[in-house]
mmCIF file of C-alpha atoms in Angstrom:
data_model
loop_
_atom_site.group_PDB
_atom_site.id
_atom_site.type_symbol
_atom_site.label_atom_id
_atom_site.label_comp_id
_atom_site.label_asym_id
_atom_site.label_seq_id
_atom_site.Cartn_x
_atom_site.Cartn_y
_atom_site.Cartn_z
ATOM 1 C CA MET A 886 -0.598 -0.294 -0.406
ATOM 2 C CA ASN A 887 0.743 3.070 -0.267
ATOM 3 C CA ALA A 888 0.794 6.402 2.706
ATOM 4 C CA ASP A 889 -1.773 7.327 2.504
ATOM 5 C CA GLU A 890 -3.251 3.754 2.342
ATOM 6 C CA ARG A 891 -1.050 3.342 5.062
ATOM 7 C CA ARG A 892 -1.937 6.700 7.036
ATOM 8 C CA LEU A 893 -5.271 5.419 6.237
ATOM 9 C CA GLN A 894 -5.290 2.215 8.199
ATOM 10 C CA VAL A 895 -3.107 4.290 10.714
ATOM 11 C CA LEU A 896 -6.024 6.039 11.760
ATOM 12 C CA ARG A 897 -8.727 3.636 12.094
ATOM 13 C CA ALA A 898 -6.689 1.794 13.826
ATOM 14 C CA ILE A 899 -6.838 4.975 16.395
ATOM 15 C CA VAL A 900 -10.378 5.537 15.965
ATOM 16 C CA ALA A 901 -11.041 1.371 16.265
ATOM 17 C CA ASP A 902 -8.522 1.347 19.860
ATOM 18 C CA TYR A 903 -10.038 4.600 21.000
ATOM 19 C CA VAL A 904 -14.040 3.727 20.479
ATOM 20 C CA SER A 905 -12.715 0.598 22.001
ATOM 21 C CA THR A 906 -10.759 1.555 25.498
ATOM 22 C CA HIS A 907 -11.075 5.320 25.640
ATOM 23 C CA GLU A 908 -7.993 5.891 26.172
ATOM 24 C CA PRO A 909 -5.660 7.733 23.867
ATOM 25 C CA VAL A 910 -3.332 5.611 21.611
ATOM 26 C CA GLY A 911 -0.024 4.779 20.775
ATOM 27 C CA SER A 912 2.385 3.356 18.352
ATOM 28 C CA LYS A 913 2.635 0.375 20.080
ATOM 29 C CA ALA A 914 -0.818 -0.547 20.759
ATOM 30 C CA ILE A 915 -1.289 0.172 17.100
ATOM 31 C CA VAL A 916 2.083 -2.276 16.256
ATOM 32 C CA ASP A 917 1.230 -4.875 18.097
ATOM 33 C CA ARG A 918 -2.650 -4.613 18.093
ATOM 34 C CA HIS A 919 -3.204 -4.489 14.032
ATOM 35 C CA ASN A 920 -0.681 -6.256 11.788
ATOM 36 C CA LEU A 921 0.269 -3.246 9.794
ATOM 37 C CA GLY A 922 2.474 -5.150 8.233
ATOM 38 C CA VAL A 923 4.861 -1.848 8.975
ATOM 39 C CA SER A 924 7.838 -0.528 12.332
ATOM 40 C CA SER A 925 6.527 0.920 15.308
ATOM 41 C CA ALA A 926 8.481 4.264 13.190
ATOM 42 C CA THR A 927 6.750 3.881 10.941
ATOM 43 C CA VAL A 928 3.446 4.317 12.410
ATOM 44 C CA ARG A 929 4.558 7.277 14.967
ATOM 45 C CA ASN A 930 6.078 9.107 11.208
ATOM 46 C CA ASP A 931 2.267 8.094 10.150
ATOM 47 C CA MET A 932 0.595 9.065 13.223
ATOM 48 C CA ALA A 933 2.866 12.758 12.817
ATOM 49 C CA ALA A 934 1.549 13.094 9.773
ATOM 50 C CA LEU A 935 -1.670 12.936 10.682
ATOM 51 C CA GLU A 936 -1.649 15.102 13.623
ATOM 52 C CA GLU A 937 -0.549 17.528 11.370
ATOM 53 C CA GLU A 938 -3.138 17.488 8.636
ATOM 54 C CA GLY A 939 -5.654 17.812 11.884
ATOM 55 C CA TYR A 940 -6.878 14.157 11.995
ATOM 56 C CA ILE A 941 -5.587 13.486 15.806
ATOM 57 C CA ALA A 942 -4.523 15.360 18.234
ATOM 58 C CA GLN A 943 -2.623 14.742 21.191
ATOM 59 C CA PRO A 944 -5.429 14.974 24.547
ATOM 60 C CA HIS A 945 -1.370 15.335 26.897
ATOM 61 C CA THR A 946 1.612 15.154 27.430
ATOM 62 C CA SER A 947 1.092 10.993 26.750
ATOM 63 C CA ALA A 948 2.212 9.616 23.846
ATOM 64 C CA GLY A 949 -0.960 8.360 22.326
ATOM 65 C CA ARG A 950 -3.442 10.069 20.092
ATOM 66 C CA VAL A 951 -7.032 10.551 19.339
ATOM 67 C CA PRO A 952 -9.135 11.337 17.097
ATOM 68 C CA THR A 953 -10.730 14.643 15.667
ATOM 69 C CA ASP A 954 -13.412 15.420 14.169
ATOM 70 C CA LYS A 955 -11.828 15.818 11.212
ATOM 71 C CA GLY A 956 -10.184 12.785 11.164
ATOM 72 C CA TYR A 957 -14.281 10.629 12.939
ATOM 73 C CA ARG A 958 -15.188 12.614 9.168
ATOM 74 C CA LEU A 959 -12.649 10.739 7.125
ATOM 75 C CA PHE A 960 -12.817 7.621 8.639
ATOM 76 C CA VAL A 961 -16.928 7.062 8.159
ATOM 77 C CA ASP A 962 -16.781 9.118 4.782
ATOM 78 C CA ARG A 963 -13.875 6.316 3.667
ATOM 79 C CA LEU A 964 -16.324 3.222 4.725
ATOM 80 C CA HIS A 965 -17.129 2.465 1.822
ATOM 81 C CA GLU A 966 -19.958 0.117 2.807
ATOM 82 C CA VAL A 967 -21.746 -0.023 6.578
ATOM 83 C CA LYS A 968 -21.369 -3.467 7.682
ATOM 84 C CA PRO A 969 -24.254 -5.583 7.012
ATOM 85 C CA LEU A 970 -26.268 -6.954 10.563
ATOM 86 C CA SER A 971 -25.559 -10.835 11.092
ATOM 87 C CA SER A 972 -29.160 -13.027 10.434
ATOM 88 C CA ALA A 973 -29.664 -13.509 14.085
ATOM 89 C CA GLU A 974 -29.283 -9.267 14.701
ATOM 90 C CA ARG A 975 -32.081 -9.247 11.691
ATOM 91 C CA ARG A 976 -34.816 -11.816 13.113
ATOM 92 C CA ALA A 977 -33.701 -9.604 16.604
ATOM 93 C CA ILE A 978 -35.262 -6.529 15.083
ATOM 94 C CA GLN A 979 -37.925 -8.295 12.727
ATOM 95 C CA HIS A 980 -38.937 -10.121 16.334
ATOM 96 C CA PHE A 981 -38.943 -7.149 18.119
ATOM 97 C CA LEU A 982 -41.039 -4.745 16.205
ATOM 98 C CA GLU A 983 -43.348 -7.536 14.046
ATOM 99 C CA GLY A 984 -47.528 -7.465 15.341
ATOM 100 C CA THR A 985 -47.509 -3.711 16.853
ATOM 101 C CA LEU A 986 -50.994 -2.345 16.470
ATOM 102 C CA ASP A 987 -50.973 0.795 15.601
ATOM 103 C CA LEU A 988 -48.776 3.757 15.092
ATOM 104 C CA ASP A 989 -48.106 5.131 18.415
ATOM 105 C CA GLU A 990 -46.698 1.940 19.187
ATOM 106 C CA VAL A 991 -44.427 1.349 16.288
ATOM 107 C CA MET A 992 -42.560 4.311 17.282
ATOM 108 C CA ARG A 993 -42.474 3.532 20.863
ATOM 109 C CA ARG A 994 -40.418 0.285 20.352
ATOM 110 C CA SER A 995 -38.633 1.436 17.376
ATOM 111 C CA VAL A 996 -37.362 3.814 19.220
ATOM 112 C CA ARG A 997 -36.417 1.670 22.264
ATOM 113 C CA LEU A 998 -34.875 -1.307 19.698
ATOM 114 C CA LEU A 999 -32.719 1.805 18.739
ATOM 115 C CA ALA A 1000 -31.258 2.810 22.025
ATOM 116 C CA GLN A 1001 -30.470 -0.946 22.306
ATOM 117 C CA LEU A 1002 -28.891 -1.610 19.603
ATOM 118 C CA THR A 1003 -26.493 1.698 19.273
ATOM 119 C CA ARG A 1004 -26.490 2.223 23.565
ATOM 120 C CA GLN A 1005 -27.162 6.282 21.819
ATOM 121 C CA VAL A 1006 -30.264 7.781 22.241
ATOM 122 C CA ALA A 1007 -32.518 7.000 19.691
ATOM 123 C CA VAL A 1008 -35.139 9.652 17.916
ATOM 124 C CA VAL A 1009 -37.668 9.314 15.465
ATOM 125 C CA GLN A 1010 -40.277 11.729 13.594
ATOM 126 C CA TYR A 1011 -43.912 10.392 13.679
ATOM 127 C CA PRO A 1012 -44.436 10.071 9.601
ATOM 128 C CA THR A 1013 -45.001 13.690 7.982
ATOM 129 C CA LEU A 1014 -48.463 14.640 7.387
ATOM 130 C CA THR A 1015 -48.168 16.201 4.294
ATOM 131 C CA ARG A 1016 -46.935 12.957 2.343
ATOM 132 C CA SER A 1017 -49.919 10.611 4.077
ATOM 133 C CA THR A 1018 -53.344 10.352 2.869
ATOM 134 C CA VAL A 1019 -56.198 9.210 3.956
ATOM 135 C CA ARG A 1020 -56.782 5.701 4.273
ATOM 136 C CA HIS A 1021 -61.173 6.107 5.925
ATOM 137 C CA VAL A 1022 -63.295 8.172 8.216
ATOM 138 C CA GLU A 1023 -65.438 6.674 10.382
ATOM 139 C CA VAL A 1024 -67.750 8.316 11.901
ATOM 140 C CA VAL A 1025 -69.220 7.268 15.481
ATOM 141 C CA PRO A 1026 -72.459 8.171 17.909
ATOM 142 C CA ILE A 1027 -71.496 8.290 20.822
ATOM 143 C CA THR A 1028 -74.912 10.244 22.307
ATOM 144 C CA PRO A 1029 -77.732 11.726 19.477
ATOM 145 C CA ALA A 1030 -76.052 15.386 19.907
ATOM 146 C CA ARG A 1031 -72.401 13.809 20.187
ATOM 147 C CA LEU A 1032 -70.686 12.011 17.247
ATOM 148 C CA MET A 1033 -66.788 10.854 17.345
ATOM 149 C CA LEU A 1034 -64.362 10.921 13.976
ATOM 150 C CA VAL A 1035 -61.690 9.046 13.254
ATOM 151 C CA LEU A 1036 -59.324 10.042 10.709
ATOM 152 C CA ILE A 1037 -57.039 6.622 9.503
ATOM 153 C CA THR A 1038 -54.278 6.999 7.481
ATOM 154 C CA ASP A 1039 -51.913 5.104 4.902
ATOM 155 C CA THR A 1040 -48.761 5.831 7.367
ATOM 156 C CA GLY A 1041 -51.755 3.615 10.759
ATOM 157 C CA ARG A 1042 -51.700 7.451 12.277
ATOM 158 C CA VAL A 1043 -55.160 7.953 14.152
ATOM 159 C CA ASP A 1044 -56.500 10.842 15.198
ATOM 160 C CA GLN A 1045 -59.788 9.976 17.503
ATOM 161 C CA ARG A 1046 -61.775 14.259 17.536
ATOM 162 C CA VAL A 1047 -65.737 14.250 19.598
ATOM 163 C CA VAL A 1048 -67.712 16.687 17.233
ATOM 164 C CA GLU A 1049 -70.952 18.466 19.424
ATOM 165 C CA LEU A 1050 -73.431 18.654 17.457
ATOM 166 C CA GLY A 1051 -75.611 21.128 19.339
ATOM 167 C CA ASP A 1052 -79.116 19.033 17.961
ATOM 168 C CA VAL A 1053 -79.950 15.555 17.488
ATOM 169 C CA THR A 1054 -79.084 13.921 14.971
ATOM 170 C CA THR A 1055 -80.734 10.636 13.385
ATOM 171 C CA GLU A 1056 -78.329 7.339 11.980
ATOM 172 C CA ALA A 1057 -79.669 7.635 9.069
ATOM 173 C CA ALA A 1058 -77.832 11.159 8.609
ATOM 174 C CA THR A 1059 -74.496 10.370 10.541
ATOM 175 C CA ALA A 1060 -74.453 7.223 8.370
ATOM 176 C CA ARG A 1061 -74.704 10.160 5.231
ATOM 177 C CA ILE A 1062 -71.504 12.499 6.633
ATOM 178 C CA ARG A 1063 -70.032 9.126 7.262
ATOM 179 C CA THR A 1064 -70.871 8.957 3.620
ATOM 180 C CA VAL A 1065 -69.978 12.253 1.879
ATOM 181 C CA LEU A 1066 -66.346 12.675 3.428
ATOM 182 C CA ASN A 1067 -64.992 9.248 2.585
ATOM 183 C CA SER A 1068 -66.005 9.256 -0.844
ATOM 184 C CA THR A 1069 -64.280 12.660 -0.773
ATOM 185 C CA MET A 1070 -61.254 12.217 1.386
ATOM 186 C CA VAL A 1071 -60.110 8.566 0.904
ATOM 187 C CA GLY A 1072 -56.671 9.104 -1.397
ATOM 188 C CA ARG A 1073 -56.256 12.124 -0.896
ATOM 189 C CA ARG A 1074 -53.956 13.470 0.413
ATOM 190 C CA LEU A 1075 -54.380 15.863 4.185
ATOM 191 C CA THR A 1076 -53.239 18.517 2.366
ATOM 192 C CA GLU A 1077 -55.539 18.315 -0.295
ATOM 193 C CA ALA A 1078 -58.551 16.422 1.707
ATOM 194 C CA SER A 1079 -58.547 19.669 3.891
ATOM 195 C CA ALA A 1080 -59.424 22.374 1.053
ATOM 196 C CA LEU A 1081 -62.239 19.750 0.079
ATOM 197 C CA VAL A 1082 -64.085 19.050 3.626
ATOM 198 C CA ALA A 1083 -64.015 23.157 3.229
ATOM 199 C CA GLU A 1084 -66.077 23.207 0.728
ATOM 200 C CA LEU A 1085 -68.629 20.157 1.154
ATOM 201 C CA PRO A 1086 -70.694 22.242 3.974
ATOM 202 C CA GLU A 1087 -72.084 24.818 1.192
ATOM 203 C CA GLU A 1088 -72.454 21.830 -0.384
ATOM 204 C CA ALA A 1089 -74.691 19.823 1.662
ATOM 205 C CA PRO A 1090 -79.000 19.946 1.870
ATOM 206 C CA PRO A 1091 -79.870 21.881 4.536
ATOM 207 C CA GLU A 1092 -81.195 19.695 6.995
ATOM 208 C CA LEU A 1093 -77.396 18.174 6.773
ATOM 209 C CA ARG A 1094 -75.840 21.790 6.681
ATOM 210 C CA ASP A 1095 -74.805 22.418 10.642
ATOM 211 C CA ALA A 1096 -73.842 19.030 10.971
ATOM 212 C CA MET A 1097 -72.016 19.209 8.289
ATOM 213 C CA LEU A 1098 -70.502 21.830 9.135
ATOM 214 C CA ARG A 1099 -69.336 21.235 12.555
ATOM 215 C CA VAL A 1100 -67.765 17.502 11.328
ATOM 216 C CA CYS A 1101 -66.105 19.741 8.757
ATOM 217 C CA THR A 1102 -64.414 22.684 11.244
ATOM 218 C CA VAL A 1103 -63.158 18.995 13.902
ATOM 219 C CA LEU A 1104 -62.198 17.775 10.750
ATOM 220 C CA ILE A 1105 -59.497 20.448 9.761
ATOM 221 C CA GLU A 1106 -58.665 21.100 13.201
ATOM 222 C CA SER A 1107 -57.231 17.184 12.816
ATOM 223 C CA LEU A 1108 -56.012 17.878 8.765
ATOM 224 C CA VAL A 1109 -54.022 21.022 9.713
ATOM 225 C CA GLU A 1110 -51.947 20.722 12.759
ATOM 226 C CA HIS A 1111 -48.162 19.052 11.733
ATOM 227 C CA PRO A 1112 -48.051 15.783 13.481
ATOM 228 C CA GLU A 1113 -43.861 15.146 11.681
ATOM 229 C CA GLU A 1114 -43.423 17.714 14.367
ATOM 230 C CA ARG A 1115 -43.996 14.848 16.908
ATOM 231 C CA LEU A 1116 -40.771 13.206 17.947
ATOM 232 C CA VAL A 1117 -40.185 10.192 20.433
ATOM 233 C CA LEU A 1118 -37.039 9.615 21.632
ATOM 234 C CA GLY A 1119 -35.504 6.777 23.621
ATOM 235 C CA GLY A 1120 -31.761 6.144 25.768
ATOM 236 C CA THR A 1121 -31.239 9.433 27.039
ATOM 237 C CA ALA A 1122 -29.630 7.653 30.061
ATOM 238 C CA ASN A 1123 -27.236 6.313 27.492
ATOM 239 C CA LEU A 1124 -25.394 9.273 27.529
ATOM 240 C CA THR A 1125 -24.347 9.404 31.600
ATOM 241 C CA ARG A 1126 -22.161 6.613 30.381
ATOM 242 C CA ASN A 1127 -18.803 7.824 29.757
ATOM 243 C CA VAL A 1128 -19.768 11.661 30.891
ATOM 244 C CA THR A 1129 -16.315 12.426 29.854
ATOM 245 C CA ASP A 1130 -17.026 11.709 26.713
ATOM 246 C CA PHE A 1131 -19.145 15.353 26.519
ATOM 247 C CA PRO A 1132 -15.997 18.320 26.971
ATOM 248 C CA GLY A 1133 -18.674 20.561 27.138
ATOM 249 C CA SER A 1134 -21.609 19.789 30.040
ATOM 250 C CA LEU A 1135 -23.889 17.068 29.387
ATOM 251 C CA ARG A 1136 -26.504 19.307 30.639
ATOM 252 C CA GLY A 1137 -26.161 21.431 27.374
ATOM 253 C CA VAL A 1138 -25.992 18.310 25.093
ATOM 254 C CA MET A 1139 -29.749 16.833 27.555
ATOM 255 C CA GLU A 1140 -31.484 20.295 27.099
ATOM 256 C CA ALA A 1141 -30.738 20.737 23.655
ATOM 257 C CA LEU A 1142 -32.493 17.034 23.374
ATOM 258 C CA GLU A 1143 -35.444 19.001 24.951
ATOM 259 C CA GLU A 1144 -36.000 21.453 22.116
ATOM 260 C CA GLN A 1145 -37.753 20.175 19.650
ATOM 261 C CA VAL A 1146 -37.232 22.480 16.740
ATOM 262 C CA VAL A 1147 -33.631 21.186 17.459
ATOM 263 C CA VAL A 1148 -34.068 17.872 16.864
ATOM 264 C CA LEU A 1149 -35.996 18.030 13.666
ATOM 265 C CA LYS A 1150 -33.643 20.094 12.888
ATOM 266 C CA LEU A 1151 -30.857 17.083 13.003
ATOM 267 C CA LEU A 1152 -33.550 14.595 10.905
ATOM 268 C CA ALA A 1153 -34.290 17.648 8.252
ATOM 269 C CA ALA A 1154 -31.745 16.399 5.678
ATOM 270 C CA SER A 1155 -31.998 12.821 6.396
ATOM 271 C CA ARG A 1156 -34.908 12.815 3.956
ATOM 272 C CA ASP A 1157 -33.467 9.118 1.777
ATOM 273 C CA PRO A 1158 -33.801 5.541 2.587
ATOM 274 C CA SER A 1159 -31.244 4.564 0.791
ATOM 275 C CA THR A 1160 -27.855 6.818 2.513
ATOM 276 C CA VAL A 1161 -27.529 7.523 6.020
ATOM 277 C CA THR A 1162 -26.057 11.041 7.441
ATOM 278 C CA VAL A 1163 -23.813 12.086 9.977
ATOM 279 C CA ARG A 1164 -23.077 14.472 11.079
ATOM 280 C CA ILE A 1165 -19.918 15.042 13.640
ATOM 281 C CA GLY A 1166 -18.891 18.013 15.792
ATOM 282 C CA GLU A 1167 -18.837 21.009 14.888
ATOM 283 C CA GLU A 1168 -20.573 20.269 12.235
ATOM 284 C CA ASN A 1169 -24.030 20.135 13.977
ATOM 285 C CA GLU A 1170 -25.968 23.327 14.106
ATOM 286 C CA ALA A 1171 -26.742 23.431 17.789
ATOM 287 C CA GLU A 1172 -23.853 25.022 19.752
ATOM 288 C CA ASP A 1173 -25.009 22.624 22.470
ATOM 289 C CA LEU A 1174 -24.749 19.374 20.400
ATOM 290 C CA ARG A 1175 -21.161 19.813 19.135
ATOM 291 C CA SER A 1176 -19.855 16.943 20.506
ATOM 292 C CA THR A 1177 -21.389 14.562 19.507
ATOM 293 C CA SER A 1178 -22.597 12.801 16.855
ATOM 294 C CA VAL A 1179 -25.669 11.996 15.102
ATOM 295 C CA VAL A 1180 -26.437 9.397 12.485
ATOM 296 C CA SER A 1181 -29.835 8.998 10.683
ATOM 297 C CA ILE A 1182 -32.283 8.548 7.871
ATOM 298 C CA GLY A 1183 -35.175 8.805 6.223
ATOM 299 C CA TYR A 1184 -37.655 6.098 6.635
ATOM 300 C CA GLY A 1185 -40.589 5.087 4.466
ATOM 301 C CA SER A 1186 -42.158 3.323 1.674
ATOM 302 C CA PRO A 1187 -40.458 3.127 -2.126
ATOM 303 C CA GLY A 1188 -41.025 6.298 -3.549
ATOM 304 C CA MET A 1189 -42.334 8.138 -0.445
ATOM 305 C CA ILE A 1190 -40.439 9.656 2.946
ATOM 306 C CA PHE A 1191 -42.624 9.203 6.029
ATOM 307 C CA GLY A 1192 -40.412 10.959 8.707
ATOM 308 C CA GLY A 1193 -36.075 10.756 9.657
ATOM 309 C CA MET A 1194 -35.046 8.979 12.016
ATOM 310 C CA GLY A 1195 -31.443 8.303 14.216
ATOM 311 C CA VAL A 1196 -29.468 8.813 16.841
ATOM 312 C CA VAL A 1197 -27.137 11.245 19.163
ATOM 313 C CA GLY A 1198 -24.205 9.916 20.850
ATOM 314 C CA PRO A 1199 -20.848 10.527 21.567
ATOM 315 C CA THR A 1200 -17.826 11.442 18.846
ATOM 316 C CA ARG A 1201 -16.672 8.685 20.327
ATOM 317 C CA MET A 1202 -18.792 6.167 19.137
ATOM 318 C CA ASP A 1203 -18.895 2.785 16.764
ATOM 319 C CA TYR A 1204 -20.192 4.396 13.046
ATOM 320 C CA ALA A 1205 -20.072 1.497 10.861
ATOM 321 C CA GLY A 1206 -22.395 -0.902 14.004
ATOM 322 C CA THR A 1207 -24.214 1.730 14.739
ATOM 323 C CA MET A 1208 -24.955 3.215 11.085
ATOM 324 C CA ALA A 1209 -25.637 -0.528 10.183
ATOM 325 C CA SER A 1210 -27.874 -0.205 13.157
ATOM 326 C CA VAL A 1211 -30.397 2.824 11.377
ATOM 327 C CA ARG A 1212 -30.270 1.173 8.227
ATOM 328 C CA ALA A 1213 -31.619 -1.908 9.840
ATOM 329 C CA VAL A 1214 -34.623 -0.559 11.732
ATOM 330 C CA ALA A 1215 -35.526 2.743 9.617
ATOM 331 C CA ALA A 1216 -36.131 -0.240 6.565
ATOM 332 C CA TYR A 1217 -38.308 -2.639 8.610
ATOM 333 C CA VAL A 1218 -40.497 0.388 10.576
ATOM 334 C CA GLY A 1219 -40.165 1.833 6.385
ATOM 335 C CA GLU A 1220 -41.971 -2.411 5.395
ATOM 336 C CA ILE A 1221 -44.230 -2.334 8.395
ATOM 337 C CA LEU A 1222 -45.701 0.753 7.865
ATOM 338 C CA ALA A 1223 -46.180 1.167 3.973
ATOM 339 C CA GLY A 1224 -47.950 -3.003 5.090
ATOM 340 C CA ARG A 1225 -50.974 -0.440 6.889
#
């Protein structure tokens, strides 16, 4: 191998050992643990070159070196392929996620699984409202003057709302409202359905107009809300396993993760289910997250992205393993929701 390839191998060895031991890595350790086929002197020269170029740094006066954000970035960029999960790991993911009853349960299980697999903080974004379509609208009488609306989308999301009619209505009138809503909304994107629903009261016969107005008002409120701003976080306690991984303030990281807008921005660029995005240290826009790395990806079905998911952890993480886990869980969640 040429000098550049050998230095990359040295960098990979430093990343692997530092992730494993959390101790600065010296040339002797690299020679002992990694079969690079070169002497300690050659490794020391390569480490000097890597340090000069900003890929590794010396945290104190010992002979050991640690990767910098720039070094991690080069390491991640040169991961030619994400290592696949074992068949046992894939079966475990499938078993853990299958049989879920509703969208909320899928989200809860996914974030818990991702946190367990990666030992990091996991975050999953609810399916994006604007990309969802209406699968069914159910209208259920609760009392003669009160209805329950149940809106079901193609991503499995279920919204329930109560409508106060102000007057009694018949089962026949309720059935007519149900029929009109489904013929108008089923198969439509939610934003399109909202516009169509707004026109229904004027088109309704006089005896249904008031009830239809009340029903449509509640439906529009449901349709124009933004559940894509809903997030599920799990595994925040994982951050406390090695407080020294965060040279700034771990409290600042925790507070940033509590800010939903900040976390949504982390997932905003993760719109491709085939590509894992990795932001390392200073690449993160939020100042409190610049001691962390964010590994994220989009999830969905062919031709449609439902949302994003990922993990947040220290820059000293198992990038290959974390990227594989994030990709695998996203693929299974996309399949589950697409099949609903």
